Amino acid sequence: MRDIYKAVKVTDKVYWVGVIDWTLKDFHGYSTHRGSTYNAYLVLADRVTLIDTVKAPFRDELLSRINSVIDPTKIDYIISNHSEMDHTGSLPEVVDILKPEKVFASKMGAKAIASHFSSIDVEAVEDLSELDLGGLKVKFIETRMLHWPDSMFSYIEEERVLFSQDAFGMHLATAERFDDELPEGLLYEEAATYYANILMPYSHLVLKLLDRVTEIGLAPKIVAPDHGPIWRKKIGWILELYKQWAERKPERKVVIVFDTMWKSTELMARAIAEGAIEAGASVKLMSIRSSHRSDIATEVLNAGALVVGSPTINNNMFPTVADVLYYLKGLKPKGLVGAGFGSYGWSGESVKQIEEILKEMKVELVGEGLKVQYVPGEDDLEKCRELGKKVADAIGR
Ligand code: FEO
């Protein structure tokens, strides 16, 4: 096998052998315009171990990187920390080619892998159990629902490396492999986007996990996730950000999301934004036509208010607005205040429909939603400006 692809040394005993997916633009509905990586790690102990694999089409790149360090058939064990297809898609073929002695996963992981790939025999490991690799030991820590039932961490005490699967990851394709090789602003943006779109619904579990990491006494000097850069300098920084995002203390920030038919709802949105700015809030005005739902979710992550506008079309809100609202509802952002608004021609159901979904999301509505027939006049725009002010003032009350 030619070593086109090279492994990257993480510690004396651990190598990155993952792949860079430069062209990925969508990850099950989440816009990944900067691509991604599927990280896998080779552990050089007496029992040579591969931690996670990669998406199916990238199998050869994974094997090539392993081959740059060691003959891949020398791999004794494979540990699967997470059974989603971006990390196990190539597992059946890798097992078939390498014939490892054993494949390990959590109990739920063993079930998930069995239901996806009946050909693979998986040994289930218990929470906090250890696997002796000969010279190194791996401790397994279950992280159920972060973000699948099977998810777990693996920790090598001797190297102080925590393999954290999706947690602390980001969809970011780069030539650089480590946090300190990349600008902090970029790391923040992509880590926040990842948290908002993947982990936000499980924030209560994130808080428990952060406490548990301390209780168990893990003190990693390397955090090696399954996507994006490896953390070696900013571990405290990313842990603190996770704590902040999980606690979701709303900032004085108003996110206004809208679609528009003939610019009337847009005029209302802009007037609401002016009112919120006047009240001293930070504002993000997002037209759904130019903002992807996953970017809207990222803005909501630290917002205190969500205001949603839609015209009425055929007795309904715009389908684009319904898409964003249902997506946000699934992500369960907590502690928001908000309102609905929109222009209509003759029936005007959209605002009520928006309010119903906002209520289902447990968003505290600030007054009645604003409906304007056809085109907003000066008085209507003044009411919009007042609504923006009221929403901004209601944050954190
Ligand atoms: Fe990266 Fe949940 O898979």
Short mmCIF file of C-alpha atoms and ligand atoms in Angstrom, two decimals:
data_model
loop_
_atom_site.label_atom_id
_atom_site.label_comp_id
_atom_site.label_asym_id
_atom_site.label_seq_id
_atom_site.Cartn_x
_atom_site.Cartn_y
_atom_site.Cartn_z
CA MET A 1 0.00 0.00 0.00
CA ARG A 2 1.37 3.43 -0.94
CA ASP A 3 1.65 5.94 1.89
CA ILE A 4 0.00 8.82 0.06
CA TYR A 5 -1.59 9.92 3.31
CA LYS A 6 0.52 10.44 6.41
CA ALA A 7 -0.37 9.96 10.05
CA VAL A 8 0.19 12.85 12.45
CA LYS A 9 1.91 12.24 15.77
CA VAL A 10 -0.19 13.31 18.76
CA THR A 11 1.96 11.76 21.52
CA ASP A 12 4.75 9.16 21.41
CA LYS A 13 2.09 6.43 21.48
CA VAL A 14 -0.88 8.06 19.73
CA TYR A 15 -1.22 9.03 16.06
CA TRP A 16 -4.02 10.77 14.17
CA VAL A 17 -4.97 8.57 11.23
CA GLY A 18 -8.26 10.19 10.22
CA VAL A 19 -9.36 11.81 7.00
CA ILE A 20 -10.09 15.33 5.79
CA ASP A 21 -13.40 15.75 3.99
CA TRP A 22 -12.73 19.04 2.19
CA THR A 23 -15.94 19.02 0.17
CA LEU A 24 -18.63 18.22 2.77
CA LYS A 25 -21.28 20.93 2.63
CA ASP A 26 -24.16 19.31 4.50
CA PHE A 27 -24.21 16.99 7.49
CA HIS A 28 -27.75 15.67 7.93
CA GLY A 29 -29.23 19.12 7.43
CA TYR A 30 -26.46 21.10 9.14
CA SER A 31 -24.55 23.38 6.78
CA THR A 32 -20.87 22.43 6.91
CA HIS A 33 -19.49 24.97 4.49
CA ARG A 34 -15.97 24.55 5.85
CA GLY A 35 -16.00 20.75 5.35
CA SER A 36 -15.07 18.33 8.14
CA THR A 37 -12.66 15.71 9.33
CA TYR A 38 -13.40 12.21 10.58
CA ASN A 39 -10.72 11.63 13.15
CA ALA A 40 -9.45 8.16 13.98
CA TYR A 41 -6.51 7.40 16.25
CA LEU A 42 -3.87 4.71 16.30
CA VAL A 43 -2.55 3.66 19.71
CA LEU A 44 0.83 1.96 19.74
CA ALA A 45 0.73 -0.39 22.73
CA ASP A 46 1.54 -4.10 22.87
CA ARG A 47 -2.00 -4.60 21.60
CA VAL A 48 -2.10 -2.11 18.70
CA THR A 49 -5.45 -0.35 18.82
CA LEU A 50 -7.47 1.77 16.41
CA ILE A 51 -9.94 4.18 17.99
CA ASP A 52 -12.88 4.82 15.66
CA THR A 53 -12.88 4.56 11.89
CA VAL A 54 -14.19 6.89 9.18
CA LYS A 55 -17.02 7.38 6.70
CA ALA A 56 -17.24 4.52 4.22
CA PRO A 57 -15.83 6.26 1.10
CA PHE A 58 -12.64 7.22 2.96
CA ARG A 59 -11.55 3.73 4.01
CA ASP A 60 -8.41 3.73 1.86
CA GLU A 61 -7.26 7.10 3.19
CA LEU A 62 -7.57 5.74 6.74
CA LEU A 63 -5.61 2.59 5.87
CA SER A 64 -2.96 4.61 4.05
CA ARG A 65 -2.41 6.86 7.07
CA ILE A 66 -2.16 3.84 9.39
CA ASN A 67 0.28 2.24 6.95
CA SER A 68 2.57 5.28 7.22
CA VAL A 69 3.19 4.20 10.84
CA ILE A 70 2.59 0.46 11.03
CA ASP A 71 1.35 -2.41 8.93
CA PRO A 72 -2.45 -2.09 9.41
CA THR A 73 -2.84 -5.86 9.78
CA LYS A 74 -0.91 -5.55 13.07
CA ILE A 75 -3.96 -3.86 14.62
CA ASP A 76 -5.26 -6.10 17.41
CA TYR A 77 -8.19 -4.09 18.71
CA ILE A 78 -10.67 -1.56 17.36
CA ILE A 79 -12.56 0.62 19.83
CA SER A 80 -15.73 2.27 18.55
CA ASN A 81 -16.60 5.24 20.72
CA HIS A 82 -19.61 6.21 18.61
CA SER A 83 -21.55 4.18 16.08
CA GLU A 84 -22.86 6.96 13.82
CA MET A 85 -21.93 6.26 10.21
CA ASP A 86 -19.33 9.01 9.93
CA HIS A 87 -17.25 6.96 12.37
CA THR A 88 -18.31 3.39 11.57
CA GLY A 89 -19.23 3.52 7.89
CA SER A 90 -15.95 1.88 6.95
CA LEU A 91 -15.88 -0.46 9.98
CA PRO A 92 -17.17 -3.63 8.21
CA GLU A 93 -14.55 -3.39 5.46
CA VAL A 94 -11.79 -2.39 7.89
CA VAL A 95 -12.63 -5.40 10.08
CA ASP A 96 -12.72 -7.60 7.02
CA ILE A 97 -9.31 -6.42 5.80
CA LEU A 98 -7.48 -6.13 9.14
CA LYS A 99 -9.13 -9.00 10.99
CA PRO A 100 -8.59 -7.53 14.47
CA GLU A 101 -8.84 -9.85 17.42
CA LYS A 102 -11.63 -7.79 18.99
CA VAL A 103 -13.90 -4.83 18.41
CA PHE A 104 -15.08 -2.98 21.53
CA ALA A 105 -17.97 -0.60 22.06
CA SER A 106 -20.33 0.42 24.85
CA LYS A 107 -23.34 -1.82 25.48
CA MET A 108 -25.56 0.44 23.41
CA GLY A 109 -22.78 0.76 20.85
CA ALA A 110 -22.59 -3.02 20.46
CA LYS A 111 -26.35 -3.07 19.80
CA ALA A 112 -26.19 -0.18 17.34
CA ILE A 113 -23.27 -1.71 15.43
CA ALA A 114 -25.04 -5.10 15.37
CA SER A 115 -28.14 -3.51 13.89
CA HIS A 116 -26.16 -1.67 11.22
CA PHE A 117 -23.62 -4.38 10.43
CA SER A 118 -24.62 -7.89 11.45
CA SER A 119 -21.25 -9.23 10.26
CA ILE A 120 -19.27 -7.58 13.06
CA ASP A 121 -18.83 -9.28 16.43
CA VAL A 122 -18.56 -6.56 19.08
CA GLU A 123 -17.57 -6.98 22.72
CA ALA A 124 -19.51 -4.63 24.98
CA VAL A 125 -17.56 -2.77 27.66
CA GLU A 126 -18.93 -1.45 30.95
CA ASP A 127 -18.88 2.15 32.09
CA LEU A 128 -15.58 2.86 33.91
CA SER A 129 -14.14 -0.53 32.96
CA GLU A 130 -10.53 -0.73 31.74
CA LEU A 131 -8.90 -2.54 28.89
CA ASP A 132 -5.26 -3.51 29.20
CA LEU A 133 -3.44 -2.85 25.94
CA GLY A 134 -0.08 -3.94 27.34
CA GLY A 135 1.88 -0.92 28.49
CA LEU A 136 -1.19 1.29 28.30
CA LYS A 137 -4.69 1.01 29.73
CA VAL A 138 -7.89 2.44 28.28
CA LYS A 139 -10.69 3.50 30.60
CA PHE A 140 -14.19 3.68 29.10
CA ILE A 141 -16.63 6.37 30.20
CA GLU A 142 -20.21 6.13 28.96
CA THR A 143 -21.60 9.45 27.70
CA ARG A 144 -25.11 8.32 26.82
CA MET A 145 -27.10 10.72 24.62
CA LEU A 146 -24.06 12.88 23.97
CA HIS A 147 -25.26 12.68 21.42
CA TRP A 148 -26.35 9.07 20.69
CA PRO A 149 -27.27 6.40 23.25
CA ASP A 150 -24.06 4.49 22.44
CA SER A 151 -21.61 7.39 22.83
CA MET A 152 -18.63 6.91 25.11
CA PHE A 153 -15.22 8.40 25.84
CA SER A 154 -11.99 6.43 26.00
CA TYR A 155 -9.15 7.68 28.20
CA ILE A 156 -5.53 6.61 28.30
CA GLU A 157 -4.23 7.60 31.71
CA GLU A 158 -0.53 7.05 30.91
CA GLU A 159 -0.67 9.43 27.91
CA ARG A 160 -3.41 11.64 29.44
CA VAL A 161 -5.32 11.52 26.17
CA LEU A 162 -9.10 11.71 26.17
CA PHE A 163 -10.78 10.40 23.02
CA SER A 164 -14.04 12.31 23.19
CA GLN A 165 -15.79 11.24 19.94
CA ASP A 166 -18.19 14.01 18.82
CA ALA A 167 -17.87 16.06 22.03
CA PHE A 168 -15.59 19.12 21.71
CA GLY A 169 -15.53 18.56 17.94
CA MET A 170 -16.39 20.78 15.01
CA HIS A 171 -16.96 20.45 11.29
CA LEU A 172 -13.83 22.10 9.97
CA ALA A 173 -11.55 20.76 7.24
CA THR A 174 -8.04 22.10 7.72
CA ALA A 175 -4.49 21.02 7.02
CA GLU A 176 -3.73 21.91 10.65
CA ARG A 177 -4.41 19.22 13.22
CA PHE A 178 -4.08 21.10 16.51
CA ASP A 179 -6.01 23.91 18.20
CA ASP A 180 -2.95 26.15 18.62
CA GLU A 181 -2.37 26.15 14.85
CA LEU A 182 -5.73 27.82 14.16
CA PRO A 183 -7.21 31.26 14.96
CA GLU A 184 -9.27 31.36 18.15
CA GLY A 185 -12.16 33.13 16.38
CA LEU A 186 -12.47 30.30 13.88
CA LEU A 187 -12.37 27.68 16.66
CA TYR A 188 -15.07 29.56 18.58
CA GLU A 189 -17.32 29.92 15.55
CA GLU A 190 -17.17 26.29 14.49
CA ALA A 191 -17.26 24.84 18.03
CA ALA A 192 -20.34 26.99 18.77
CA THR A 193 -21.99 25.92 15.52
CA TYR A 194 -21.33 22.28 16.39
CA TYR A 195 -22.62 22.66 19.94
CA ALA A 196 -25.78 24.49 18.84
CA ASN A 197 -26.68 22.01 16.12
CA ILE A 198 -25.67 18.73 17.74
CA LEU A 199 -25.43 19.07 21.52
CA MET A 200 -27.78 21.89 22.55
CA PRO A 201 -30.77 19.56 23.21
CA TYR A 202 -28.62 17.60 25.66
CA SER A 203 -27.20 20.54 27.59
CA HIS A 204 -28.36 19.15 30.96
CA LEU A 205 -26.30 16.02 30.23
CA VAL A 206 -23.30 18.10 29.18
CA LEU A 207 -23.30 19.75 32.61
CA LYS A 208 -23.46 16.35 34.32
CA LEU A 209 -20.66 15.05 32.12
CA LEU A 210 -18.40 18.00 32.91
CA ASP A 211 -18.91 17.30 36.63
CA ARG A 212 -18.29 13.60 36.08
CA VAL A 213 -15.01 14.22 34.27
CA THR A 214 -13.82 16.00 37.41
CA GLU A 215 -15.25 13.35 39.78
CA ILE A 216 -13.55 10.53 37.93
CA GLY A 217 -10.33 12.52 38.11
CA LEU A 218 -9.60 12.75 34.39
CA ALA A 219 -6.89 15.30 33.74
CA PRO A 220 -6.32 15.19 29.98
CA LYS A 221 -3.44 17.04 28.41
CA ILE A 222 -4.86 16.12 25.02
CA VAL A 223 -8.54 16.02 24.06
CA ALA A 224 -8.91 14.17 20.79
CA PRO A 225 -12.41 14.51 19.27
CA ASP A 226 -13.76 12.77 16.18
CA HIS A 227 -14.13 16.01 14.19
CA GLY A 228 -11.90 19.04 13.76
CA PRO A 229 -8.70 19.97 15.55
CA ILE A 230 -7.17 18.13 18.50
CA TRP A 231 -7.11 20.18 21.70
CA ARG A 232 -3.69 20.48 23.36
CA LYS A 233 -3.44 24.16 24.37
CA LYS A 234 -7.02 25.33 24.84
CA ILE A 235 -8.55 22.46 26.81
CA GLY A 236 -9.64 24.73 29.67
CA TRP A 237 -11.06 27.20 27.14
CA ILE A 238 -13.24 24.68 25.33
CA LEU A 239 -14.42 23.07 28.61
CA GLU A 240 -15.42 26.49 29.92
CA LEU A 241 -17.27 27.30 26.68
CA TYR A 242 -19.18 24.01 26.94
CA LYS A 243 -20.14 24.92 30.50
CA GLN A 244 -21.37 28.37 29.41
CA TRP A 245 -23.33 27.00 26.46
CA ALA A 246 -24.84 24.20 28.55
CA GLU A 247 -25.88 26.62 31.29
CA ARG A 248 -27.38 28.83 28.55
CA LYS A 249 -27.36 32.10 30.39
CA PRO A 250 -29.11 34.33 27.83
CA GLU A 251 -27.22 37.36 26.63
CA ARG A 252 -28.96 40.65 25.77
CA LYS A 253 -29.14 39.57 22.18
CA VAL A 254 -32.21 39.46 19.94
CA VAL A 255 -32.32 37.11 16.95
CA ILE A 256 -34.93 38.16 14.40
CA VAL A 257 -35.69 35.53 11.79
CA PHE A 258 -38.03 36.16 8.89
CA ASP A 259 -39.08 35.40 5.36
CA THR A 260 -40.91 37.89 3.20
CA MET A 261 -43.11 37.89 0.10
CA TRP A 262 -43.29 41.52 -1.11
CA LYS A 263 -40.96 43.11 1.49
CA SER A 264 -43.69 44.04 4.02
CA THR A 265 -42.61 41.45 6.60
CA GLU A 266 -39.02 42.52 5.96
CA LEU A 267 -39.92 46.16 6.71
CA MET A 268 -41.48 44.99 9.97
CA ALA A 269 -38.37 42.93 10.81
CA ARG A 270 -36.10 45.92 10.22
CA ALA A 271 -38.24 48.17 12.44
CA ILE A 272 -38.22 45.53 15.23
CA ALA A 273 -34.43 45.39 14.90
CA GLU A 274 -34.21 49.18 15.25
CA GLY A 275 -36.29 49.08 18.44
CA ALA A 276 -34.12 46.36 19.98
CA ILE A 277 -30.92 48.23 19.02
CA GLU A 278 -32.34 51.40 20.53
CA ALA A 279 -32.98 49.45 23.74
CA GLY A 280 -29.29 48.55 23.84
CA ALA A 281 -29.52 44.93 22.74
CA SER A 282 -27.24 43.18 20.32
CA VAL A 283 -29.30 42.22 17.27
CA LYS A 284 -28.97 39.59 14.56
CA LEU A 285 -31.45 40.09 11.72
CA MET A 286 -31.58 36.93 9.64
CA SER A 287 -33.47 36.55 6.40
CA ILE A 288 -34.17 32.85 5.92
CA ARG A 289 -33.42 33.34 2.21
CA SER A 290 -29.81 34.10 3.02
CA SER A 291 -29.30 32.27 6.34
CA HIS A 292 -29.12 28.52 6.73
CA ARG A 293 -31.17 26.99 9.55
CA SER A 294 -28.02 25.74 11.25
CA ASP A 295 -26.49 29.24 11.23
CA ILE A 296 -29.69 30.58 12.77
CA ALA A 297 -29.41 27.88 15.49
CA THR A 298 -25.86 29.04 16.20
CA GLU A 299 -27.02 32.62 16.71
CA VAL A 300 -29.77 31.41 19.05
CA LEU A 301 -27.18 29.56 21.19
CA ASN A 302 -26.32 32.65 23.26
CA ALA A 303 -29.39 34.79 22.47
CA GLY A 304 -31.97 35.91 24.99
CA ALA A 305 -34.77 36.56 22.48
CA LEU A 306 -36.12 34.97 19.33
CA VAL A 307 -38.53 36.98 17.16
CA VAL A 308 -39.97 35.24 14.11
CA GLY A 309 -41.79 36.77 11.14
CA SER A 310 -43.68 35.29 8.22
CA PRO A 311 -46.24 36.41 5.66
CA THR A 312 -49.33 34.23 5.28
CA ILE A 313 -49.53 32.08 2.18
CA ASN A 314 -52.51 29.80 1.55
CA ASN A 315 -53.62 30.12 5.20
CA ASN A 316 -50.19 29.12 6.53
CA MET A 317 -46.85 30.56 7.46
CA PHE A 318 -44.19 30.28 4.79
CA PRO A 319 -42.80 26.72 4.62
CA THR A 320 -39.30 28.17 4.97
CA VAL A 321 -40.27 29.63 8.36
CA ALA A 322 -41.87 26.34 9.44
CA ASP A 323 -38.61 24.56 8.52
CA VAL A 324 -36.53 26.83 10.75
CA LEU A 325 -39.02 26.75 13.62
CA TYR A 326 -39.26 22.95 13.66
CA TYR A 327 -35.50 22.66 13.46
CA LEU A 328 -35.06 25.07 16.39
CA LYS A 329 -37.80 23.33 18.37
CA GLY A 330 -35.86 20.07 18.15
CA LEU A 331 -32.73 21.78 19.48
CA LYS A 332 -34.61 22.88 22.64
CA PRO A 333 -32.99 26.27 23.31
CA LYS A 334 -33.95 27.31 26.83
CA GLY A 335 -34.73 30.61 28.54
CA LEU A 336 -35.86 32.61 25.51
CA VAL A 337 -38.38 35.41 25.30
CA GLY A 338 -39.88 36.20 21.91
CA ALA A 339 -42.69 37.23 19.62
CA GLY A 340 -44.21 36.57 16.21
CA PHE A 341 -45.00 39.03 13.47
CA GLY A 342 -45.93 39.19 9.81
CA SER A 343 -47.79 40.85 6.97
CA TYR A 344 -50.85 39.28 5.35
CA GLY A 345 -53.36 39.91 2.59
CA TRP A 346 -56.74 38.57 3.69
CA SER A 347 -56.58 35.72 6.22
CA GLY A 348 -53.37 36.23 8.27
CA GLU A 349 -52.90 32.93 10.14
CA SER A 350 -49.09 32.98 10.15
CA VAL A 351 -48.52 34.98 13.35
CA LYS A 352 -50.76 32.76 15.44
CA GLN A 353 -49.08 29.67 14.02
CA ILE A 354 -45.65 31.08 14.84
CA GLU A 355 -46.78 31.86 18.37
CA GLU A 356 -48.09 28.31 18.83
CA ILE A 357 -44.70 26.84 17.94
CA LEU A 358 -42.85 29.39 20.08
CA LYS A 359 -45.07 28.35 23.00
CA GLU A 360 -44.29 24.69 22.34
CA MET A 361 -40.62 25.72 22.52
CA LYS A 362 -41.38 27.30 25.91
CA VAL A 363 -40.44 30.73 24.58
CA GLU A 364 -42.02 33.38 26.82
CA LEU A 365 -44.10 35.55 24.49
CA VAL A 366 -43.76 39.28 25.00
CA GLY A 367 -47.22 40.62 24.31
CA GLU A 368 -49.42 39.96 21.29
CA GLY A 369 -47.86 39.13 17.95
CA LEU A 370 -47.97 41.89 15.33
CA LYS A 371 -50.06 41.45 12.18
CA VAL A 372 -50.16 44.03 9.41
CA GLN A 373 -52.43 43.89 6.37
CA TYR A 374 -50.56 44.31 3.11
CA VAL A 375 -48.01 47.10 3.70
CA PRO A 376 -46.98 48.51 7.09
CA GLY A 377 -47.64 52.24 7.52
CA GLU A 378 -45.79 54.61 9.83
CA ASP A 379 -47.94 53.62 12.82
CA ASP A 380 -47.39 49.93 12.17
CA LEU A 381 -43.64 50.41 11.94
CA GLU A 382 -43.69 52.35 15.17
CA LYS A 383 -45.48 49.39 16.80
CA CYS A 384 -42.77 47.11 15.42
CA ARG A 385 -40.07 49.35 16.85
CA GLU A 386 -41.88 49.26 20.21
CA LEU A 387 -42.06 45.45 20.03
CA GLY A 388 -38.31 45.27 19.42
CA LYS A 389 -37.73 47.45 22.48
CA LYS A 390 -40.13 45.42 24.60
CA VAL A 391 -38.51 42.12 23.63
CA ALA A 392 -35.02 43.47 24.36
CA ASP A 393 -36.16 44.76 27.75
CA ALA A 394 -37.78 41.40 28.61
CA ILE A 395 -34.50 39.44 28.32
CA GLY A 396 -33.39 38.00 31.64
CA ARG A 397 -36.27 39.63 33.58
FE1 FEO B 1 -19.70 12.49 14.22
FE2 FEO B 1 -22.51 11.67 15.82
O1 FEO B 1 -21.22 11.49 14.52
#
